[in-house]
């Protein structure tokens, strides 16, 4: 089959597109003919170094994909051959205390597609049947694929971790990125208020078209001061961020007393000043979050189908043009998801 895979670590020169062995479907697994995938920051990380992530080379990259079912066990009841499906990218043991509690994302032996094992930038993939979900009705493959990482991550951050309520206000850093845009769409759909940041006025304008109540150009304005101005010196209830070190101080200063900061990334560095006095005096809550459970994915799919929320697709590239897709994400040119068309 065709696949995009890394043969080492460095730049795009280690990302090859060519023949790769077909996956072998095991008992209880579903073989999927992939039609679309989207690019995530971790794809760049795996290309650059993959440090700290157990993996082998060569390895197919890509976490979130959508396609059609090609083969199943004879007694499989959850999906059928030919069905259009989307993949949950986390493999888990099902036996540890966290899996038994229904929070598979905390599994002690968790492994991710495109990180610990072959991913979705390929013609086919085989995954456990429990990781396969029906696509929302009437959707195309690329928007459906986008739900598997960024939108699931945002869902857990907004609803499970922050437990945001409709009358609250959130500050979302780095609008234009996939998680940030997903959080904006979810928050506005549930009735919340959203303040967004970007260094790009065009991205702020496009976010306003999606419902953002206020935009802050972080290149020209002090984010925390502007937030206090917009909230009558109160601060926001929730901060959604995946930037890390560069915005950490601003994020903490933007929170109301007792506010919640939810973080899922550290693209600018992972060792910010802790500002512990502010945290304990104002009784702030710092919450880490990654991806989401099968139950959360089910709820997300129901929510977006009911409300007809469509992920924003920035651009679509053929599998053969994966280098251009990676470049677009790496240089921060995108507004929404960069998609890969596989078939």
Coordinates of C-alpha atoms in Angstrom, one line a residue:
X1 CA 0.0 0.0 0.0
X2 CA 1.0 3.7 -0.2
X3 CA 2.0 5.5 2.9
X4 CA 3.8 8.5 4.3
X5 CA 6.4 7.3 6.8
X6 CA 9.5 8.6 8.7
X7 CA 12.8 6.8 8.1
X8 CA 14.7 8.9 10.7
X9 CA 14.6 12.2 12.4
X10 CA 15.3 15.7 11.0
X11 CA 13.3 17.6 8.4
X12 CA 11.1 16.7 5.5
X13 CA 13.9 14.7 4.0
X14 CA 13.1 11.8 6.5
X15 CA 9.4 11.8 5.4
X16 CA 9.0 9.4 2.5
X17 CA 5.9 8.5 0.5
X18 CA 6.0 5.1 -1.1
X19 CA 5.2 1.4 -0.7
X20 CA 4.7 0.0 2.8
X21 CA 3.6 -3.4 4.0
X22 CA -0.1 -3.8 4.3
X23 CA -1.5 -4.0 7.8
X24 CA -2.5 -7.5 9.0
X25 CA -6.0 -7.5 10.6
X26 CA -6.1 -9.3 13.9
X27 CA -9.0 -10.9 15.7
X28 CA -11.5 -8.2 16.9
X29 CA -10.0 -5.6 14.6
X30 CA -11.5 -3.6 11.7
X31 CA -9.6 -3.0 8.5
X32 CA -10.3 0.5 7.2
X33 CA -9.6 1.9 3.8
X34 CA -8.6 5.4 4.6
X35 CA -9.8 8.4 2.6
X36 CA -8.7 11.4 4.6
X37 CA -6.5 12.4 7.5
X38 CA -5.4 15.6 9.1
X39 CA -2.0 16.9 10.2
X40 CA -1.2 17.5 13.9
X41 CA 1.7 19.1 15.7
X42 CA 2.8 15.7 16.9
X43 CA 3.4 14.7 13.3
X44 CA 6.1 17.4 13.2
X45 CA 7.4 16.3 16.5
X46 CA 7.8 12.7 15.4
X47 CA 9.5 13.9 12.2
X48 CA 11.9 16.2 14.1
X49 CA 12.9 13.9 17.0
X50 CA 10.2 11.8 18.6
X51 CA 12.1 12.1 21.8
X52 CA 10.5 10.4 24.8
X53 CA 8.0 8.5 22.6
X54 CA 8.7 4.8 22.2
X55 CA 8.6 4.1 18.4
X56 CA 10.4 2.2 15.7
X57 CA 11.6 3.2 12.2
X58 CA 10.4 3.3 9.6
X59 CA 6.9 4.3 10.9
X60 CA 3.8 5.7 9.3
X61 CA 2.8 9.0 10.8
X62 CA -0.7 10.5 11.3
X63 CA -3.2 10.2 14.2
X64 CA -6.7 11.0 13.0
X65 CA -8.3 9.5 10.0
X66 CA -11.6 8.6 8.3
X67 CA -12.5 6.0 5.7
X68 CA -14.6 3.0 4.9
X69 CA -14.7 -0.4 6.5
X70 CA -13.0 -3.1 4.3
X71 CA -13.0 -6.2 6.5
X72 CA -14.4 -7.3 9.9
X73 CA -14.8 -10.4 12.0
X74 CA -17.8 -12.6 11.0
X75 CA -19.5 -11.8 14.3
X76 CA -18.8 -8.1 14.4
X77 CA -22.0 -6.2 15.2
X78 CA -20.9 -2.6 15.7
X79 CA -19.8 -1.8 12.2
X80 CA -20.4 -3.2 8.7
X81 CA -18.3 -3.5 5.6
X82 CA -18.6 -0.4 3.5
X83 CA -19.6 1.8 6.4
X84 CA -18.1 5.3 6.6
X85 CA -16.2 5.6 9.9
X86 CA -13.8 7.7 11.9
X87 CA -11.0 6.4 14.1
X88 CA -10.2 7.1 17.8
X89 CA -6.4 7.1 17.7
X90 CA -5.7 5.7 21.2
X91 CA -5.0 2.0 21.8
X92 CA -5.4 0.9 25.4
X93 CA -5.3 -2.2 27.6
X94 CA -8.8 -2.2 28.9
X95 CA -7.6 -3.8 32.2
X96 CA -5.8 -1.1 34.2
X97 CA -7.6 0.9 36.9
X98 CA -8.0 3.9 34.6
X99 CA -9.5 1.8 31.7
X100 CA -11.8 0.1 34.1
X101 CA -13.0 3.5 35.3
X102 CA -13.8 4.5 31.7
X103 CA -10.9 7.0 31.3
X104 CA -8.9 5.1 28.7
X105 CA -6.8 8.1 27.9
X106 CA -5.0 7.6 31.2
X107 CA -4.2 3.9 30.4
X108 CA -0.9 2.9 31.9
X109 CA 0.1 1.2 28.6
X110 CA -1.6 3.6 26.2
X111 CA -0.2 3.8 22.6
X112 CA -1.1 6.3 19.9
X113 CA -1.4 5.9 16.1
X114 CA 1.4 7.7 14.4
X115 CA 3.5 7.8 17.6
X116 CA 3.9 4.4 19.2
X117 CA 2.6 2.5 16.2
X118 CA 1.9 3.0 12.5
X119 CA -0.6 5.8 11.8
X120 CA -3.2 6.9 9.3
X121 CA -1.2 8.5 6.5
X122 CA -1.7 5.3 4.5
X123 CA -4.2 3.5 2.3
X124 CA -5.2 1.1 5.1
X125 CA -5.1 0.7 8.8
X126 CA -6.3 -2.0 11.2
X127 CA -7.5 -1.1 14.7
X128 CA -9.6 -2.6 17.4
X129 CA -13.4 -2.4 16.7
X130 CA -13.9 -0.4 19.8
X131 CA -11.8 2.4 18.2
X132 CA -14.1 2.7 15.2
X133 CA -17.1 5.1 15.2
X134 CA -19.7 5.9 12.6
X135 CA -19.0 9.2 10.8
X136 CA -21.6 12.0 11.3
X137 CA -24.4 11.7 8.7
X138 CA -23.8 13.6 5.5
X139 CA -20.2 14.6 6.4
X140 CA -17.2 14.4 4.1
X141 CA -14.1 12.4 5.1
X142 CA -11.7 15.3 5.9
X143 CA -14.0 17.1 8.5
X144 CA -14.8 13.8 10.1
X145 CA -11.1 12.9 10.4
X146 CA -10.5 16.3 12.1
X147 CA -12.7 15.2 15.0
X148 CA -10.4 12.5 16.2
X149 CA -7.7 14.7 17.8
X150 CA -8.2 18.4 17.9
X151 CA -12.0 18.4 18.5
X152 CA -11.8 15.5 21.0
X153 CA -9.0 17.3 22.8
X154 CA -11.0 20.5 22.9
X155 CA -14.1 18.7 24.1
X156 CA -12.3 17.2 27.1
X157 CA -10.7 20.6 27.9
X158 CA -13.9 22.6 27.8
X159 CA -16.5 20.1 29.2
X160 CA -14.7 17.5 31.2
X161 CA -11.8 19.5 32.7
X162 CA -13.0 23.1 32.8
X163 CA -16.6 22.1 33.1
X164 CA -17.5 25.4 31.5
X165 CA -21.0 26.7 31.9
X166 CA -23.0 28.8 29.4
X167 CA -22.8 32.0 31.4
X168 CA -19.0 31.9 31.7
X169 CA -16.2 33.6 29.7
X170 CA -13.1 31.8 28.2
X171 CA -9.8 33.1 26.9
X172 CA -8.5 31.0 24.0
X173 CA -4.9 31.5 23.0
X174 CA -3.6 31.1 19.4
X175 CA -6.8 31.1 17.4
X176 CA -6.2 29.5 14.0
X177 CA -4.8 26.3 15.5
X178 CA -7.0 23.2 15.4
X179 CA -7.6 22.8 19.2
X180 CA -8.2 26.6 19.7
X181 CA -10.8 26.8 16.8
X182 CA -12.5 23.6 18.1
X183 CA -12.8 25.1 21.6
X184 CA -14.2 28.4 20.1
X185 CA -16.9 26.5 18.2
X186 CA -17.8 24.3 21.1
X187 CA -17.9 27.2 23.6
X188 CA -20.1 29.4 21.3
X189 CA -22.4 26.5 20.5
X190 CA -23.0 25.9 24.2
X191 CA -23.7 29.6 24.9
X192 CA -20.4 30.8 26.4
X193 CA -18.5 34.0 25.8
X194 CA -15.1 33.7 24.1
X195 CA -12.1 36.0 23.9
X196 CA -9.4 34.9 21.4
X197 CA -5.8 35.8 20.8
X198 CA -3.6 35.8 17.7
X199 CA -0.7 37.8 16.2
X200 CA -2.6 37.8 12.9
X201 CA -5.4 40.3 12.4
X202 CA -6.9 38.2 9.6
X203 CA -7.2 35.2 11.9
X204 CA -8.9 37.4 14.5
X205 CA -11.4 38.6 11.9
X206 CA -12.1 35.1 10.8
X207 CA -12.6 34.0 14.4
X208 CA -15.1 36.8 14.8
X209 CA -17.0 35.4 11.8
X210 CA -17.2 32.1 13.8
X211 CA -18.6 33.9 16.8
X212 CA -15.6 35.1 18.9
X213 CA -16.8 38.0 21.1
X214 CA -13.5 39.8 21.2
X215 CA -10.1 39.4 19.5
X216 CA -6.7 40.5 21.0
X217 CA -3.7 40.9 18.8
X218 CA -1.0 39.5 21.1
X219 CA 1.7 41.2 19.0
X220 CA 0.5 44.7 19.8
X221 CA -1.5 44.4 23.0
X222 CA -0.9 43.1 26.5
X223 CA -3.3 40.2 26.7
X224 CA -4.0 40.2 30.4
X225 CA -4.5 43.9 30.5
X226 CA -6.9 43.8 27.6
X227 CA -8.8 40.8 29.2
X228 CA -9.3 42.8 32.4
X229 CA -10.5 45.7 30.3
X230 CA -13.0 43.5 28.5
X231 CA -14.3 41.9 31.7
X232 CA -14.6 45.0 33.8
X233 CA -11.4 44.1 35.8
X234 CA -12.9 40.7 36.7
X235 CA -10.9 38.3 34.5
X236 CA -12.1 35.2 32.7
X237 CA -13.5 32.0 34.2
X238 CA -11.5 29.7 31.9
X239 CA -8.3 29.8 29.9
X240 CA -7.8 27.3 27.1
X241 CA -4.1 27.2 26.0
X242 CA -1.6 24.9 24.3
X243 CA 1.2 27.4 23.8
X244 CA 2.9 27.0 27.2
X245 CA 5.9 29.1 28.4
X246 CA 5.4 32.1 26.2
X247 CA 1.9 32.9 27.3
X248 CA 1.8 31.3 30.8
X249 CA 2.2 34.4 32.8
X250 CA -0.5 36.2 30.8
X251 CA -2.8 33.3 31.1
X252 CA -2.6 33.2 34.9
X253 CA -3.0 37.0 35.2
X254 CA -6.1 36.8 33.0
X255 CA -8.0 34.5 35.3
X256 CA -10.7 35.5 37.8
X257 CA -10.2 34.4 41.4
X258 CA -10.9 30.6 41.5
X259 CA -10.6 30.4 37.7
X260 CA -9.4 27.4 35.7
X261 CA -6.6 27.1 33.3
X262 CA -6.6 24.0 31.0
X263 CA -3.5 23.2 29.0
X264 CA -2.9 20.5 26.4
X265 CA 0.5 21.6 24.9
X266 CA 3.7 23.5 25.2
X267 CA 4.8 24.5 21.7
X268 CA 6.8 27.5 23.1
X269 CA 8.4 25.6 26.0
X270 CA 7.4 23.5 29.0
X271 CA 9.2 25.3 31.8
X272 CA 7.3 28.5 32.6
X273 CA 7.6 30.4 35.9
X274 CA 5.1 28.8 38.2
X275 CA 3.8 32.0 39.9
X276 CA 2.8 29.9 42.9
X277 CA 1.8 32.9 45.0
X278 CA -0.8 33.9 42.4
X279 CA -2.0 30.3 42.1
X280 CA -2.6 29.7 45.8
X281 CA -3.7 33.2 46.8
X282 CA -6.3 33.4 44.0
X283 CA -7.0 29.7 44.4
X284 CA -6.5 29.0 40.7
X285 CA -6.9 25.6 39.2
X286 CA -4.4 24.3 36.7
X287 CA -5.6 21.3 34.7
X288 CA -3.7 19.2 32.2
X289 CA -5.6 17.5 29.4
X290 CA -4.8 15.2 26.5
X291 CA -7.1 13.8 23.8
X292 CA -10.3 12.1 25.3
X293 CA -11.9 8.8 26.2
X294 CA -14.1 6.7 24.0
X295 CA -17.1 7.9 25.9
X296 CA -16.1 11.5 25.3
X297 CA -15.6 10.8 21.6
X298 CA -19.1 9.3 21.5
X299 CA -20.5 12.5 23.1
X300 CA -18.6 14.8 20.8
X301 CA -19.9 13.0 17.8
X302 CA -23.5 13.3 19.0
X303 CA -23.0 17.0 19.8
X304 CA -21.5 18.0 16.5
X305 CA -24.1 15.9 14.6
X306 CA -26.9 17.5 16.5
X307 CA -25.6 21.1 16.2
X308 CA -24.1 20.6 12.7
X309 CA -20.8 22.0 13.8
X310 CA -18.3 21.5 11.0
X311 CA -14.5 21.6 11.6
X312 CA -12.7 24.3 9.8
X313 CA -10.6 22.8 7.0
X314 CA -7.8 25.2 6.0
X315 CA -6.4 23.3 3.1
X316 CA -6.2 19.8 1.6
X317 CA -3.2 18.1 0.1
X318 CA -2.7 14.8 -1.7
X319 CA -0.7 12.2 0.2
X320 CA 2.1 12.7 -2.2
X321 CA 2.3 16.3 -1.2
X322 CA 2.6 15.6 2.6
X323 CA 5.8 17.8 2.7
X324 CA 3.8 20.8 1.8
X325 CA 1.1 20.0 4.3
X326 CA 3.7 19.7 7.1
X327 CA 5.3 22.9 6.0
X328 CA 2.0 24.8 6.2
X329 CA 1.4 23.6 9.8
X330 CA 5.0 24.2 10.8
X331 CA 5.0 27.8 9.7
X332 CA 1.7 28.5 11.4
X333 CA 0.0 29.6 8.1
X334 CA -3.1 27.6 8.7
X335 CA -6.5 28.6 10.0
X336 CA -8.1 25.3 10.9
X337 CA -7.1 21.8 10.0
X338 CA -4.6 20.9 7.2
X339 CA -6.1 17.8 5.6
X340 CA -4.5 14.9 3.7
X341 CA -6.5 13.3 0.9
X342 CA -5.7 9.7 0.6
X343 CA -8.3 8.2 -1.7

